[in-house]
Coordinates of C-alpha atoms and ligand atoms in Angstrom, one line a residue:
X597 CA -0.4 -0.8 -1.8
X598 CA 1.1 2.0 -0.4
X599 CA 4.0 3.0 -3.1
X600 CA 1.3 2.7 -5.8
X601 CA -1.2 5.3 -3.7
X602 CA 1.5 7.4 -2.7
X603 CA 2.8 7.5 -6.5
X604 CA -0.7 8.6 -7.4
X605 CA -1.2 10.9 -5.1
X606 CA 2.2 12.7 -6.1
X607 CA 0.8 13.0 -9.5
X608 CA -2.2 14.5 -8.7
X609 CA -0.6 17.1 -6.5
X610 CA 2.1 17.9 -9.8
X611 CA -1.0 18.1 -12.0
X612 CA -2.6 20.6 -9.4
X613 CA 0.5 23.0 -9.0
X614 CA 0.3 23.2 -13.1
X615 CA -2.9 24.2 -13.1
X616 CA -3.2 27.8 -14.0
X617 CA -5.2 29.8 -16.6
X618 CA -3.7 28.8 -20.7
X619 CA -2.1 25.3 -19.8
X620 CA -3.8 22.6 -21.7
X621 CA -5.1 19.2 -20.3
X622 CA -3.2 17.4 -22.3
X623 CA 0.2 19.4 -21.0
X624 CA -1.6 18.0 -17.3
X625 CA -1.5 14.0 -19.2
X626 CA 2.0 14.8 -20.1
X627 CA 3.0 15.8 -16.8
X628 CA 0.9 13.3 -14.8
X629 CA 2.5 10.0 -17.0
X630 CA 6.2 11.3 -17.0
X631 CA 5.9 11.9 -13.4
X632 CA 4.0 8.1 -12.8
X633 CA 6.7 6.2 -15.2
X634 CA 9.5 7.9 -13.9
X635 CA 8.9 7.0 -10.3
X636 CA 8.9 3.2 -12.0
X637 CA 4.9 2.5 -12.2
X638 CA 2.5 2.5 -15.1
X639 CA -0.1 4.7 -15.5
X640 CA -3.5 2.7 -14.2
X641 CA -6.0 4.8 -16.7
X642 CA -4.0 4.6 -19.7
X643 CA -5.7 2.0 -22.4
X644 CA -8.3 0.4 -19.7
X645 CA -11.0 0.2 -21.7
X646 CA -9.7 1.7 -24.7
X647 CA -9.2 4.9 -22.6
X648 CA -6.5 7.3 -24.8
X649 CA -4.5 9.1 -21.7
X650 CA -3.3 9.1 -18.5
X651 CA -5.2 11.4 -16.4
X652 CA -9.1 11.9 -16.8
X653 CA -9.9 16.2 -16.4
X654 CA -13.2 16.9 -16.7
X655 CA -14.0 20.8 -16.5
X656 CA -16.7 22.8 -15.2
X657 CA -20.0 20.4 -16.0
X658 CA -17.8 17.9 -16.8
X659 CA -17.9 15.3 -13.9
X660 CA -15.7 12.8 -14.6
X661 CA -13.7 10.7 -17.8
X662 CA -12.9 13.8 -19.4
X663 CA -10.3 13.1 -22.0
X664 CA -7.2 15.3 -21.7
X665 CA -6.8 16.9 -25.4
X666 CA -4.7 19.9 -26.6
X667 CA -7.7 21.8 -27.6
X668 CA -9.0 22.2 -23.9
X669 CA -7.0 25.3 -22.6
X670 CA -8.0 26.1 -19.0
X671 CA -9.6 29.4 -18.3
X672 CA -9.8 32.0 -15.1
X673 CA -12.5 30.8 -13.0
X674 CA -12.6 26.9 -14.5
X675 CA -13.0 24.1 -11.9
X676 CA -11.1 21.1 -13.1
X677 CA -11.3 17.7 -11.9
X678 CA -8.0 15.4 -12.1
X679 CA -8.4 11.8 -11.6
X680 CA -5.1 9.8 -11.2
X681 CA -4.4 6.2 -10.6
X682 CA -0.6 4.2 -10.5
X683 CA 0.0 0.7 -11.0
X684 CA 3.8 -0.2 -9.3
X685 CA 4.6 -4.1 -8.3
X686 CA 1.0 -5.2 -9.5
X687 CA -1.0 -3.1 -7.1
X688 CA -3.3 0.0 -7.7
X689 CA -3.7 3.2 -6.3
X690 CA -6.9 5.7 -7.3
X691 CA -7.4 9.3 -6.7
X692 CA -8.8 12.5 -7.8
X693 CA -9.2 16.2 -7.0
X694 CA -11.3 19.0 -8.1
X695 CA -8.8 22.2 -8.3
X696 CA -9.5 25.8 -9.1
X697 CA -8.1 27.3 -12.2
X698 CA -7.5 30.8 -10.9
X699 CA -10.5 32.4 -8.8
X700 CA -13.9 30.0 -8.9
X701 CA -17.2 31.4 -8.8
X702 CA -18.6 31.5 -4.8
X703 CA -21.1 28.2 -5.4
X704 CA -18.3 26.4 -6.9
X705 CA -16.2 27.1 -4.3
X706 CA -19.4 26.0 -1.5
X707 CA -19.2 22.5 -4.5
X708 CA -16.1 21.8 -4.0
X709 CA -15.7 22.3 -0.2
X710 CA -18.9 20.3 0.0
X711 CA -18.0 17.7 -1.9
X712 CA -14.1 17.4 -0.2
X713 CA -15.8 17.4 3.0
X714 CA -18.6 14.8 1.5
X715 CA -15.4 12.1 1.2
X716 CA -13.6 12.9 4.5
X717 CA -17.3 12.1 5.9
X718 CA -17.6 9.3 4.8
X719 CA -13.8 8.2 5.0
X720 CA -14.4 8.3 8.8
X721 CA -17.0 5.5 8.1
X722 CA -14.7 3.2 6.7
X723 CA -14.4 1.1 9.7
X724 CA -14.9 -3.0 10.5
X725 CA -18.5 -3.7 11.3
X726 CA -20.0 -0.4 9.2
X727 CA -22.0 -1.2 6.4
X728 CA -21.1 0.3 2.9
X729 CA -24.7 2.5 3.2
X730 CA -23.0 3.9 5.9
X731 CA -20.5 5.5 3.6
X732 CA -23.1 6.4 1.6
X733 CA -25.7 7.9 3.6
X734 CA -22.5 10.2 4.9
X735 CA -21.7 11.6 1.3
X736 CA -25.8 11.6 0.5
X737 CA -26.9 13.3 3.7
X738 CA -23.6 16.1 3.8
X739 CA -24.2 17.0 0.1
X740 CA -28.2 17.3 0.2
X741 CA -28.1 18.9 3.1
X742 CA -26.1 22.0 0.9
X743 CA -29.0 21.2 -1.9
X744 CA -26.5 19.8 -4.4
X745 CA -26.7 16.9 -6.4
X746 CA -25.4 13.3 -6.0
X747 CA -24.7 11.1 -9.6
X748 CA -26.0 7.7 -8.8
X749 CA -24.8 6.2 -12.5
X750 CA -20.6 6.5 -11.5
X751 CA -19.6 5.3 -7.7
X752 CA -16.5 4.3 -6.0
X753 CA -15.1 0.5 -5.6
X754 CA -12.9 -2.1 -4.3
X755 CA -9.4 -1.4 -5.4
X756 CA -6.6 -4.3 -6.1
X757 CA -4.8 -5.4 -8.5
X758 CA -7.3 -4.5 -10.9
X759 CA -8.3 -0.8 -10.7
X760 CA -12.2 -1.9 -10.1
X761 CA -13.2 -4.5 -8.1
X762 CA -15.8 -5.5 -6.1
X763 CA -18.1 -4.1 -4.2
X764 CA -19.6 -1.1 -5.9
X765 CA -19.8 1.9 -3.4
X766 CA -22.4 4.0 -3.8
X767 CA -22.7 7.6 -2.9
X768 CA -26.1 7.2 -1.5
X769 CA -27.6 4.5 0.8
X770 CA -29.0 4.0 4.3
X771 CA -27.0 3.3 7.4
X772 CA -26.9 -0.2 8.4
X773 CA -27.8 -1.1 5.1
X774 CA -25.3 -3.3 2.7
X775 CA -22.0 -4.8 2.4
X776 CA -20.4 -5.2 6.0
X777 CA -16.4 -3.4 6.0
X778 CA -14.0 -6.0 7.2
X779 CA -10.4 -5.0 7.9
X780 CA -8.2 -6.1 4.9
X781 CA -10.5 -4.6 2.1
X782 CA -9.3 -1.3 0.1
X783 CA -12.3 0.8 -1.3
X784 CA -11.9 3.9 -3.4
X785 CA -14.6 6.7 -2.0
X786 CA -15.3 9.1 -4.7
X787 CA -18.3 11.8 -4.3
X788 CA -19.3 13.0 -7.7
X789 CA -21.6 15.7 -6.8
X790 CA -23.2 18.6 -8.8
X791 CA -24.7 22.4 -8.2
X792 CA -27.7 21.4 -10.4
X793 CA -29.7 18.4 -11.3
X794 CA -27.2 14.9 -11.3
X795 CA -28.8 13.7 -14.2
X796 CA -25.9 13.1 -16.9
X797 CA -24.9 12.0 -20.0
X798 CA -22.1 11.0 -22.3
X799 CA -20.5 12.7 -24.7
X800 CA -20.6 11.3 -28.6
X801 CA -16.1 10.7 -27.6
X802 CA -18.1 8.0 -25.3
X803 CA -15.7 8.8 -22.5
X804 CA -16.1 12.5 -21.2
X805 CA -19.8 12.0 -18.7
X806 CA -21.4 15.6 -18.5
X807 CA -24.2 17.1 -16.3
X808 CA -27.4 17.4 -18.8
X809 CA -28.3 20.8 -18.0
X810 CA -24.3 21.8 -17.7
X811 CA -24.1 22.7 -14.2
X812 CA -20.7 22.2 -12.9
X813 CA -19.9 18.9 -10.8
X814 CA -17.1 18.2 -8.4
X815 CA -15.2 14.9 -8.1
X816 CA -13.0 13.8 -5.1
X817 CA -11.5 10.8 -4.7
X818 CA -9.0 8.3 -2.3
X819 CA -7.9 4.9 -1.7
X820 CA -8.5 3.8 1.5
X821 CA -7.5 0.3 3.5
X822 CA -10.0 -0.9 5.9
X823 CA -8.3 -2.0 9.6
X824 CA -8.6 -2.4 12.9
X825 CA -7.2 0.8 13.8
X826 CA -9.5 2.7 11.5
X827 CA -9.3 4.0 8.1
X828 CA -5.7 4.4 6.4
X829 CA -5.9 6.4 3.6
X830 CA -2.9 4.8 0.6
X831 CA -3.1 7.7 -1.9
X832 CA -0.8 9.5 0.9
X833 CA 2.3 11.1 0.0
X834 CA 5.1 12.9 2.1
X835 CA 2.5 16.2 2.2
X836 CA -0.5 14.1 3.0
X837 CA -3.9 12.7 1.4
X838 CA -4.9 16.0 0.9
X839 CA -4.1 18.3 -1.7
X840 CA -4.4 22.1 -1.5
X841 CA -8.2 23.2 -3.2
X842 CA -5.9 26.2 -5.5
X843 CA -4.5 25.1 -8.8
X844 CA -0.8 26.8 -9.6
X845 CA -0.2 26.0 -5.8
X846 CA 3.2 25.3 -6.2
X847 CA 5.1 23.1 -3.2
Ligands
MG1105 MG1 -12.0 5.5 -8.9

């Protein structure tokens, strides 16, 4: 699974370095699928479900499923959330950043370094004998403990050949508590966090899920292989899992 993780992870960090005040989501779709076939895999997002693009960027209260359209040109101070995922030889690879657009306002910045730090967190629980609540009490207790909101409705999951498989992984729970980690299983941690209330809804596109009272939300996201030597994180490309918080950060 690594060429498909590493192949999305490559796209998200492309998608990042062209984020800059005046581009256009939809200019991000273009780049994110030409980058995705070129390299020889398929774009994982694009019809599953009836979904119309590549990429899914969801802005500001936006917190995830955005639909990448010409009309939504990125503005100074926007936080934009890119979620990639590759299909190459069959297998899947899931990921997803929230950049800055520019210079972000100081609680957005505290979101988004929150919510980064909520899925490194709970990365270092992916290990045999944990419990999936103990991924989730990571991302619940590190983001409430900054007074920020966790969406409950949208979680992570098992990642294969299909993009969502089994088991569900919640971004809450209690430690000790459900599904016990065995090496050979790939999860997709995903914190979906918000500076207001989580309480969401969809938009009438019935893709593009928004905070209800419009706070912004932040949305990070790997692939990760459970083993004996401790988490392996697949959406890893030659620079790394990580990708640099700045938009327009060119490598
Ligand atoms: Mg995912």
């Amino acid at each position: 699974m690594r060429p498909a993780g590493a192949l999305s992870k490559m796209a998200l960090r492309r998608v990042g370095a062209r984020i800059e005040p005046g581009v256009t989501t939809a200019e991000l779709d273009r780049i994110a699928e030409s980058i995705i076939r070129m390299h020889g895999g398929v774009p994982a997002f694009k019809g599953y479900g009836g979904f119309p693009a590549s990429i899914c960027s969801s802005v500001n209260a936006e917190i995830v499923h955005g639909i990448p359209s010409d009309e939504v040109v990125l503005k100074e101070g926007d936080i934009v959330s890119i979620d990639t995922g590759a299909v190459v030889d069959g297998w899947v690879g899931d990921n997803a950043w929230t950049f800055y657009c520019g210079t972000p306002d100081p609680l957005d910045r505290e979101l988004c370094e929150v919510t980064r730090d909520c899925l490194k967190l709970a990365i270092d629980k992916a290990v045999p004998g944990n419990h999936l609540g103990d991924i989730g009490a990571a991302v619940q207790e590190h983001a409430e403990r900054h007074g920020f909101g966790i969406v409950r409705e949208y979680v992570g999951h098992g990642v294969g050949h299909v993009m969502h498989e089994e088991p569900n992984v919640p971004n809450y729970g209690r430690r000790g508590r459900g599904v016990t980690l065995q090496a050979g299983m790939v999860i997709a941690i995903e914190p979906m966090i918000t500076r207001g209330s989580p309480k969401n809804e969809t938009l009438a596109n019935r893709w593009t899920v928004v905070t209800r009272d419009r706070s912004t939300a932040a949305h990070y996201e790997n692939t990760i292989a459970i083993t004996d030597d401790g988490p392996l994180i697949l959406t890893e490309d030659d620079e790394g899992p990580w990708c640099p918080m700045e938009g327009g950060a060119h490598a």
